PDB file of C-alpha atoms in Angstrom:
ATOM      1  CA  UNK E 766       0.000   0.000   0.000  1.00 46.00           C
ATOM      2  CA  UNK E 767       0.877   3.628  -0.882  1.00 53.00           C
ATOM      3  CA  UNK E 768       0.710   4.533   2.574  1.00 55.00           C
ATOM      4  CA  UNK E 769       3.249   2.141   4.403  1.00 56.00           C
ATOM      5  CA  UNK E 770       5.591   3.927   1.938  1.00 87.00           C
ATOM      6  CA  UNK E 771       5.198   6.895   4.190  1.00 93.00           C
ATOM      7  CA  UNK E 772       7.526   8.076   6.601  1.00 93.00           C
ATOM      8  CA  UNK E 773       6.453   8.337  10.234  1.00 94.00           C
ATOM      9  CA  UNK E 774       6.720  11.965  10.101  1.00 93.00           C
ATOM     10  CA  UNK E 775       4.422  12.047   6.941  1.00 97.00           C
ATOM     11  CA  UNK E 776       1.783   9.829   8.682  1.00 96.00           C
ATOM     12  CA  UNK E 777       1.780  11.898  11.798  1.00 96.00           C
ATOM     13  CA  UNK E 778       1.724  15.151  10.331  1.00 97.00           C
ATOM     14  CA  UNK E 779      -1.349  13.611   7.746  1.00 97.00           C
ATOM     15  CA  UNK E 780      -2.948  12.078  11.141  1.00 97.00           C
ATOM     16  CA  UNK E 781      -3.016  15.176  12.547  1.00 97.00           C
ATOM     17  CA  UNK E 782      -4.301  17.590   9.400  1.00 97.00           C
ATOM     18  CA  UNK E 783      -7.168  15.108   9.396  1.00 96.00           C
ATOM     19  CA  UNK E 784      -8.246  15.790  13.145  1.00 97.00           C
ATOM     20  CA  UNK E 785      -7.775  19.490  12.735  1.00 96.00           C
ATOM     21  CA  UNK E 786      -9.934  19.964  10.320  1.00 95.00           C
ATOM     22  CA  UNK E 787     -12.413  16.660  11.469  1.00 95.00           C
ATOM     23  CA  UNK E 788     -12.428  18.818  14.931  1.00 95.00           C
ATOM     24  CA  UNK E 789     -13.311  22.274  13.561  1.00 94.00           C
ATOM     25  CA  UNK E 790     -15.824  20.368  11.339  1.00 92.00           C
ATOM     26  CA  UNK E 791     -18.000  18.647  14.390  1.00 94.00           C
ATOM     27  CA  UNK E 792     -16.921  21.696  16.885  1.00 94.00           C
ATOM     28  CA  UNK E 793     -18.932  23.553  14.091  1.00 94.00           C
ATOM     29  CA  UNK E 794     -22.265  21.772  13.741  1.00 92.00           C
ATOM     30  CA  UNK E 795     -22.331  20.770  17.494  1.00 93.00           C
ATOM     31  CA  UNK E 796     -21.347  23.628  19.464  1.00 92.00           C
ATOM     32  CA  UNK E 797     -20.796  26.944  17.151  1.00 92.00           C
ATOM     33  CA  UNK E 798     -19.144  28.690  20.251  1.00 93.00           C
ATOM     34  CA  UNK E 799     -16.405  25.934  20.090  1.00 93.00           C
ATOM     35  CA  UNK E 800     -15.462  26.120  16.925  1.00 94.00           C
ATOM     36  CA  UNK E 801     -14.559  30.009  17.648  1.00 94.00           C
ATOM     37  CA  UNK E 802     -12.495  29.254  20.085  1.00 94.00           C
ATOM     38  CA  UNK E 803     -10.307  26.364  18.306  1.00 94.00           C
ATOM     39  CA  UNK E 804      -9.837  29.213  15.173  1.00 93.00           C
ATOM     40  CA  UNK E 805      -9.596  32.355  17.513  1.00 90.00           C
ATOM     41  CA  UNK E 806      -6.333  34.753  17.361  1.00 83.00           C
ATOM     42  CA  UNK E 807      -3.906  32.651  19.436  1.00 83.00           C
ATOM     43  CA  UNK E 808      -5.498  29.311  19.681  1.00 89.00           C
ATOM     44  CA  UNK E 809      -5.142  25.836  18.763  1.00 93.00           C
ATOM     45  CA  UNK E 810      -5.313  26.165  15.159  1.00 93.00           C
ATOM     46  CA  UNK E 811      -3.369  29.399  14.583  1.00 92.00           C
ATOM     47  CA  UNK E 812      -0.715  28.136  16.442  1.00 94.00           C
ATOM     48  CA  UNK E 813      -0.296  25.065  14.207  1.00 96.00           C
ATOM     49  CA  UNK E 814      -0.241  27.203  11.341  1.00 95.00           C
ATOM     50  CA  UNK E 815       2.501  28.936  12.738  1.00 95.00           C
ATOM     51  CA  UNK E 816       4.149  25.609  13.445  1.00 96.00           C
ATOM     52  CA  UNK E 817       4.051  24.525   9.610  1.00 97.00           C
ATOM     53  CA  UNK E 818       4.914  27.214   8.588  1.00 97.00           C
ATOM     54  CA  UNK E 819       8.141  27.378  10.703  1.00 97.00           C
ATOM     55  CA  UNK E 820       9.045  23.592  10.153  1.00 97.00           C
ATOM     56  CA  UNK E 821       9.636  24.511   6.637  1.00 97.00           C
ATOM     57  CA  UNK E 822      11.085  27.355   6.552  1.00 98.00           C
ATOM     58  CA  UNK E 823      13.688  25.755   9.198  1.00 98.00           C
ATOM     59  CA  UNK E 824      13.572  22.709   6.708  1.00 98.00           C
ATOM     60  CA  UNK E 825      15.076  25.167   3.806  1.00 98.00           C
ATOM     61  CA  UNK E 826      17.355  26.928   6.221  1.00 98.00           C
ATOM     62  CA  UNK E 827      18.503  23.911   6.892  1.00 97.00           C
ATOM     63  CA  UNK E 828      19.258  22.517   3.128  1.00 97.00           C
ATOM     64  CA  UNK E 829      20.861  26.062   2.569  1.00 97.00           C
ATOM     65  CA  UNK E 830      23.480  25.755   5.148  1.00 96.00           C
ATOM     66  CA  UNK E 831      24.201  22.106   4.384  1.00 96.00           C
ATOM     67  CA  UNK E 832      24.486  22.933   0.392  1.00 97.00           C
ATOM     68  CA  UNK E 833      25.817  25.879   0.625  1.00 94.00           C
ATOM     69  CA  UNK E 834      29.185  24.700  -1.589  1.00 90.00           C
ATOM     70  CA  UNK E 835      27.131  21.867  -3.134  1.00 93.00           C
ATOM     71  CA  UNK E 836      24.802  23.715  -5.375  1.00 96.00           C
ATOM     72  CA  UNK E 837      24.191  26.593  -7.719  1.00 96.00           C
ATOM     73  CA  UNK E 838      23.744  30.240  -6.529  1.00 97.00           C
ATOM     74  CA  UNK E 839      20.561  30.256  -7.828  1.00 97.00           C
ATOM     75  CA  UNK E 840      19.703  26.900  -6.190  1.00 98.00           C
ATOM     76  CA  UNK E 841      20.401  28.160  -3.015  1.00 98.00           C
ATOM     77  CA  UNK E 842      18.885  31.610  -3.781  1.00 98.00           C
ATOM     78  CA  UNK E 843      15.331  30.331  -4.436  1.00 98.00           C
ATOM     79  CA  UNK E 844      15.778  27.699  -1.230  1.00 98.00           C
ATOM     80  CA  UNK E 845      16.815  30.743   0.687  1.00 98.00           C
ATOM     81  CA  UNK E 846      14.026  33.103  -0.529  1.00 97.00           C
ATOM     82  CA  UNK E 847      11.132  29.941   0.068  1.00 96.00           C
ATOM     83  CA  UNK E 848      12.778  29.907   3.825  1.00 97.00           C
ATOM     84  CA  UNK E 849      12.160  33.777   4.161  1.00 97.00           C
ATOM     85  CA  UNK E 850       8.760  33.744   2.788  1.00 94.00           C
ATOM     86  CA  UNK E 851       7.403  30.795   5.086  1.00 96.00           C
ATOM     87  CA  UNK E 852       8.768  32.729   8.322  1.00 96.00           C
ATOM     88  CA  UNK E 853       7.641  35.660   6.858  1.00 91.00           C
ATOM     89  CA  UNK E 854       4.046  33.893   6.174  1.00 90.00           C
ATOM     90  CA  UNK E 855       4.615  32.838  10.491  1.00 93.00           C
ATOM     91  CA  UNK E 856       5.477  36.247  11.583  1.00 89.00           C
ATOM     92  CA  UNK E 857       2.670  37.545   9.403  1.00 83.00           C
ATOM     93  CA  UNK E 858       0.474  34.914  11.364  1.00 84.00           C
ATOM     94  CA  UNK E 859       1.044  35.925  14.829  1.00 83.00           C
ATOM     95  CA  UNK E 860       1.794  39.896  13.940  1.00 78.00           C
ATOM     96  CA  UNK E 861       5.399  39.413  14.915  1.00 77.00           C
ATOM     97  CA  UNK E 862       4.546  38.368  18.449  1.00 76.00           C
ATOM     98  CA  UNK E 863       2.863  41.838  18.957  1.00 78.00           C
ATOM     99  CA  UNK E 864      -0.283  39.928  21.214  1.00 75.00           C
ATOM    100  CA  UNK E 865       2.418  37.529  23.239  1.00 73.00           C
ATOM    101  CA  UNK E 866       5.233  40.436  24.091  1.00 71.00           C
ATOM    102  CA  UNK E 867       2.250  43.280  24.686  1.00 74.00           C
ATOM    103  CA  UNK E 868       3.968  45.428  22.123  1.00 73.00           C
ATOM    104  CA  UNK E 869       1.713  48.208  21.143  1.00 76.00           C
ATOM    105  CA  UNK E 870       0.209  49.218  17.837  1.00 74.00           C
ATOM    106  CA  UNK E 871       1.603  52.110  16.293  1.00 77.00           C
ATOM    107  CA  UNK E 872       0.027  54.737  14.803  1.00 76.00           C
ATOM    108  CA  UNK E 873       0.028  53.657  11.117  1.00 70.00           C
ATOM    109  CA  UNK E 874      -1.066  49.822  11.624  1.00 70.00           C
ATOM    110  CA  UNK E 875      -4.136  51.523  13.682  1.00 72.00           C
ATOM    111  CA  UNK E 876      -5.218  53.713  11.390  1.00 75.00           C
ATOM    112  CA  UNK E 877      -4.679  51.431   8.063  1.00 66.00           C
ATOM    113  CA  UNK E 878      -4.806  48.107   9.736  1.00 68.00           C
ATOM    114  CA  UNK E 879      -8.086  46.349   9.734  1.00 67.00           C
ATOM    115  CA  UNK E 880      -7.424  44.586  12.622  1.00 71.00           C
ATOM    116  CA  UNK E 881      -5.110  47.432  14.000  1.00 69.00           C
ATOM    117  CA  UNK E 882      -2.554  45.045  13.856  1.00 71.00           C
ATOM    118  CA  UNK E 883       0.804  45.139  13.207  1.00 69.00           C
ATOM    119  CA  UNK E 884       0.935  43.281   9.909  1.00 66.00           C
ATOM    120  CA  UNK E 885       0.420  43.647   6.560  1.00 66.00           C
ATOM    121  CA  UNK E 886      -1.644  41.322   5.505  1.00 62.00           C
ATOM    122  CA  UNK E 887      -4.698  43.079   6.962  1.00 65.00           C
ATOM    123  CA  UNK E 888      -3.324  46.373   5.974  1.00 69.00           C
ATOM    124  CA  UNK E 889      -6.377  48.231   3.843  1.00 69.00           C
ATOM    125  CA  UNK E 890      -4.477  51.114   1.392  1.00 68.00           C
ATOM    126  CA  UNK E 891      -7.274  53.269  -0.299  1.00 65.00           C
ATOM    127  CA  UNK E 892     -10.078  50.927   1.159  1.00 64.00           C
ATOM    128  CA  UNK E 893      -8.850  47.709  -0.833  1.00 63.00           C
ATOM    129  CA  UNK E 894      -7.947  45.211   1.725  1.00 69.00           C
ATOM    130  CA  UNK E 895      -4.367  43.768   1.078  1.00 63.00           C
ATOM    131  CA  UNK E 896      -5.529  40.037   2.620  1.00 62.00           C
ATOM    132  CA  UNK E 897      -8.339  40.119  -0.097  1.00 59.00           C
ATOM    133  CA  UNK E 898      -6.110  41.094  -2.605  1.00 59.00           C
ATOM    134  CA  UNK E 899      -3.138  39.355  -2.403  1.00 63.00           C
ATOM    135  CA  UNK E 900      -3.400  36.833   0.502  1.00 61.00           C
ATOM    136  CA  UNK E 901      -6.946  35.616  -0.941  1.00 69.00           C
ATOM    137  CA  UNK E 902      -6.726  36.081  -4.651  1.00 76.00           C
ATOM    138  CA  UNK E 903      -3.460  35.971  -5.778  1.00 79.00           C
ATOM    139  CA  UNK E 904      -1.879  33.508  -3.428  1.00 81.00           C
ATOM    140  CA  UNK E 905      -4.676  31.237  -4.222  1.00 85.00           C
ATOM    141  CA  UNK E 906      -3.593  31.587  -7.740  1.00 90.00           C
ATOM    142  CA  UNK E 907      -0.292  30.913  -7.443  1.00 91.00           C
ATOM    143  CA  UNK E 908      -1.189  27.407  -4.886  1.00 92.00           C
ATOM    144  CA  UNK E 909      -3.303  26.272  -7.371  1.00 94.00           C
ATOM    145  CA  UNK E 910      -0.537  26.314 -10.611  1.00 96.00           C
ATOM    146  CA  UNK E 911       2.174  25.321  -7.787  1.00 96.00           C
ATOM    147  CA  UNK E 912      -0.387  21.980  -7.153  1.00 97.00           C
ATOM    148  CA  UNK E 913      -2.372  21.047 -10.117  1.00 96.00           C
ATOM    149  CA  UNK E 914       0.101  22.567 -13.283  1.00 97.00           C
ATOM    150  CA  UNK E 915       3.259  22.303 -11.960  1.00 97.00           C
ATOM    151  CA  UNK E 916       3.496  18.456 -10.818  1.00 97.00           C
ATOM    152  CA  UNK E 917       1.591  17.882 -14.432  1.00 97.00           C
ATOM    153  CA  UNK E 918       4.273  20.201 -16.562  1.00 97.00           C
ATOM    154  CA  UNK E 919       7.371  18.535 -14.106  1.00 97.00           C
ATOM    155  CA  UNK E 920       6.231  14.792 -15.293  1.00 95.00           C
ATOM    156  CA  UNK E 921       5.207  15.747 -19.044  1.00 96.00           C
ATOM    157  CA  UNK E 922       8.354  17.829 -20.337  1.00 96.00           C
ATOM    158  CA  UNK E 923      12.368  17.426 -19.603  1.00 96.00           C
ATOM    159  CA  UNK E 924      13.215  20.698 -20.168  1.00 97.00           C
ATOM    160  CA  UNK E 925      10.131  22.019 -17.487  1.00 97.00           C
ATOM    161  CA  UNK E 926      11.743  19.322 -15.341  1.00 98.00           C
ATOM    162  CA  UNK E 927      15.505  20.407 -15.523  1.00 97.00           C
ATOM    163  CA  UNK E 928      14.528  23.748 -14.771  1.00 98.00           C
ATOM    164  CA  UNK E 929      12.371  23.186 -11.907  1.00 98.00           C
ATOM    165  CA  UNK E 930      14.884  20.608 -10.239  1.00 98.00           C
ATOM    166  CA  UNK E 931      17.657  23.406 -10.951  1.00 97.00           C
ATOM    167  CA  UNK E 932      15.531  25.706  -9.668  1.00 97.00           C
ATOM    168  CA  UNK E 933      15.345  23.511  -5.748  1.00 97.00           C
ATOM    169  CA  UNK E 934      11.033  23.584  -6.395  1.00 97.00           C
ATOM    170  CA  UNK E 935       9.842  21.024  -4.299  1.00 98.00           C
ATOM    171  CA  UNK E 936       7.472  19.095  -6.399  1.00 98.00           C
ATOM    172  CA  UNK E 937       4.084  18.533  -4.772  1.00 98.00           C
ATOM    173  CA  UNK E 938       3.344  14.071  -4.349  1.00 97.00           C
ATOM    174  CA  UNK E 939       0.070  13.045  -5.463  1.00 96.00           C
ATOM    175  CA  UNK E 940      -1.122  12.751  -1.733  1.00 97.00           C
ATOM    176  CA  UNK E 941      -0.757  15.878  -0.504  1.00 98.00           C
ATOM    177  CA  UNK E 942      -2.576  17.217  -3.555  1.00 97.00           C
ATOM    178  CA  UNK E 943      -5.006  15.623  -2.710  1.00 97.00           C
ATOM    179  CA  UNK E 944      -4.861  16.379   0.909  1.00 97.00           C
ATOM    180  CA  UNK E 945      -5.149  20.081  -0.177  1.00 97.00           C
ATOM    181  CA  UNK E 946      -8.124  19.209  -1.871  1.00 96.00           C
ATOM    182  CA  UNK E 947      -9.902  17.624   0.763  1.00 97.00           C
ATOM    183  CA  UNK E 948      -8.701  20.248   3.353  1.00 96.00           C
ATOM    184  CA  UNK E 949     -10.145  22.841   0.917  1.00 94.00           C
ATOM    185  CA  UNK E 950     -13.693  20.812   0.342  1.00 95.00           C
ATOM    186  CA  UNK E 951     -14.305  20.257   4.104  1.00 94.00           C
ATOM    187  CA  UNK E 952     -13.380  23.661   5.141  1.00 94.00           C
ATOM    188  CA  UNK E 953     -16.062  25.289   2.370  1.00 93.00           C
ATOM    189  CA  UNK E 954     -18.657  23.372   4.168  1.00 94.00           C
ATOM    190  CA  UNK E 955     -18.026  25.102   7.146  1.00 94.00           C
ATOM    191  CA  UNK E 956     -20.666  28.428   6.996  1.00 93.00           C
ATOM    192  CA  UNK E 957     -18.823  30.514   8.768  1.00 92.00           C
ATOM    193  CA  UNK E 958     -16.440  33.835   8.295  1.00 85.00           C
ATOM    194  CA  UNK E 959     -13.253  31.944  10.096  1.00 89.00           C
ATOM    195  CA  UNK E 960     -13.654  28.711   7.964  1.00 91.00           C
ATOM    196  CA  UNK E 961     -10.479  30.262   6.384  1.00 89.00           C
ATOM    197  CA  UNK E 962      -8.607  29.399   9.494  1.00 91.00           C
ATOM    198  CA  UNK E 963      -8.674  25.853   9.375  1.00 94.00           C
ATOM    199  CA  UNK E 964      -7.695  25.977   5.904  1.00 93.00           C
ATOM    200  CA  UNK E 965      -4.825  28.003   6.785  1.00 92.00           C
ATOM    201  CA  UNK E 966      -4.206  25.727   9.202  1.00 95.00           C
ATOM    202  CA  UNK E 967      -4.578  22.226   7.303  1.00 96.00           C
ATOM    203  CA  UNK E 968      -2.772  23.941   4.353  1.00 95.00           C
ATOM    204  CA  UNK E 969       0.569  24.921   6.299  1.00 96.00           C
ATOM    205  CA  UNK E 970       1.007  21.712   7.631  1.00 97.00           C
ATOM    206  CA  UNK E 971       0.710  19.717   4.338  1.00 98.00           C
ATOM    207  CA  UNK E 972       2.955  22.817   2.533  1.00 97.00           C
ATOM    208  CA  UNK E 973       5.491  21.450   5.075  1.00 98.00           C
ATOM    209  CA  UNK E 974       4.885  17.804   3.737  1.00 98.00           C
ATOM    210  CA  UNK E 975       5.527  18.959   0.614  1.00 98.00           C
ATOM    211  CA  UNK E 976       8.729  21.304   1.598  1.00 98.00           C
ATOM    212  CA  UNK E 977      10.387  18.379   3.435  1.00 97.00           C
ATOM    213  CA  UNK E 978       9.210  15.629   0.950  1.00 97.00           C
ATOM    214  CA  UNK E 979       8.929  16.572  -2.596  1.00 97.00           C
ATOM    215  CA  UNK E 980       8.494  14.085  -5.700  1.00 96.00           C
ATOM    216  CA  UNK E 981      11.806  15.378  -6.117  1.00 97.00           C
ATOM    217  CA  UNK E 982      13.644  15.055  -2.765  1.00 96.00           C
ATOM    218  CA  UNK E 983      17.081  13.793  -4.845  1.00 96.00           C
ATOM    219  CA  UNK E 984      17.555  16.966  -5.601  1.00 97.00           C
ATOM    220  CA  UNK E 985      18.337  18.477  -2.126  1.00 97.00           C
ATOM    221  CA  UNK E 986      20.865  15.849  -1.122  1.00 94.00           C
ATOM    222  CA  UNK E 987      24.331  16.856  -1.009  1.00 84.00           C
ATOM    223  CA  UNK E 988      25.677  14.649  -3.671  1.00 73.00           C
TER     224      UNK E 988
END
C-alpha cells in the first residue's frame, strides 16, 4: 500500500491535518461557540499554522546551510528566498509576536490596519484590503498552478523538469494534492467567516509535507 511507503513523520503530520480539520468540522455543527475558540487569534489552530509554517522554513534553512558549496547560486537563492517567505508567512500569522510580548500598535497599523494590527496582511491602502487582494486572490492563484500545473508540466516535459529541479522547487506528491483538496472541500462546508482558518491551518502543515518531501527530494541531497 501507498501509505506504508510513508515516513512516520508524513503519517503523523497527515494524522493530525485530518483531526484538525475533522475537529473544527464537528466543533462547528455541534457547538458553534467551540469552533470560535479552536480558530480564535492565538489558539489551537493558529498556532499550528505557525508551526508549519516554521518547520519549513527551518527545513530550507537547513538545506541552505548544508548545500551551501554543493549547489548553484541560484539553487540556493530560491531555497533561501522559500525559507524567508514561510517565516515571513509565520510572523505575518502571529503579527510578529505583537499579542504575546504586549507590544503596542503604532500609529500607522491603527489607522490602516483592519485589525489594527501590526501586519500587513490586513493592511487596507485606499479601502482595498491587502488580505483580499493578495493573501486571498493571488496567493490562491499561485497554490493552485504550484499543485495542479506544476506536478503535471514537471512529469510531461524534460526541459520544465531540468529547470524546476535546478531551480530547488519542491514538487508537490500526489497525496498531498489531494490532501489540499480535501482540506479545501471540508473547510467550504463550514458556513462561517473563520472557515479560512482551518484551511490556513490544514494547508501549512501539508505545505510542510511537501517542503520536506517533494516528488523530487534527490535533488536536495548533497551529492
Amino acid at each position: 500500500m501507498y501509505y506504508s511507503k510513508l515516513s512516520l513523520w508524513e503519517r503523523i503530520t497527515l494524522i493530525l491535518v485530518g483531526l484538525i480539520v475533522s475537529a473544527g468540522f464537528l466543533f462547528f455543527f455541534m457547538n458553534t461557540s467551540w469552533f470560535e475558540i479552536f480558530v480564535q487569534e492565538d489558539g489551537i489552530a493558529e498556532w499550528l499554522t505557525v508551526a508549519g509554517l516554521l518547520m519549513g522554513s527551518i527545513v530550507c534553512f537547513y538545506r541552505l546551510a548544508r548545500l551551501l558549496q554543493k549547489k548553484s547560486k541560484w539553487f540556493l537563492f530560491v531555497t533561501f528566498c522559500f525559507g524567508l517567505f514561510l517565516f515571513f508567512a509565520a510572523g505575518e500569522e502571529i503579527s510578529w509576536g505583537q499579542r504575546i510580548f504586549g507590544i503596542a500598535t503604532p500609529e500607522y497599523f491603527r489607522q490602516h490596519n483592519a485589525q489594527q494590527e501590526t501586519n500587513l496582511h490586513n493592511l487596507v491602502v485606499d479601502g482595498v484590503k491587502i488580505n483580499k487582494l493578495i493573501f486571498s486572490v493571488i496567493l490562491s492563484i499561485g497554490l493552485a498552478i504550484f499543485l495542479l500545473v506544476v506536478p503535471f508540466l514537471y512529469k510531461r516535459n524534460k526541459r520544465i523538469q531540468k529547470f524546476l529541479n535546478a531551480s530547488a522547487i519542491p514538487i508537490p506528491q500526489v497525496y498531498q494534492v489531494i490532501g489540499f483538496i480535501l482540506v479545501l472541500v471540508f473547510t467550504s462546508l463550514i458556513p462561517h467567516g473563520k472557515n479560512a482558518e482551518l484551511l490556513e491551518c490544514g494547508g501549512s502543515l501539508l505545505f510542510f509535507l511537501i517542503v520536506r518531501y517533494p516528488q523530487n527530494k534527490e535533488i536536495f541531497n548533497r551529492a
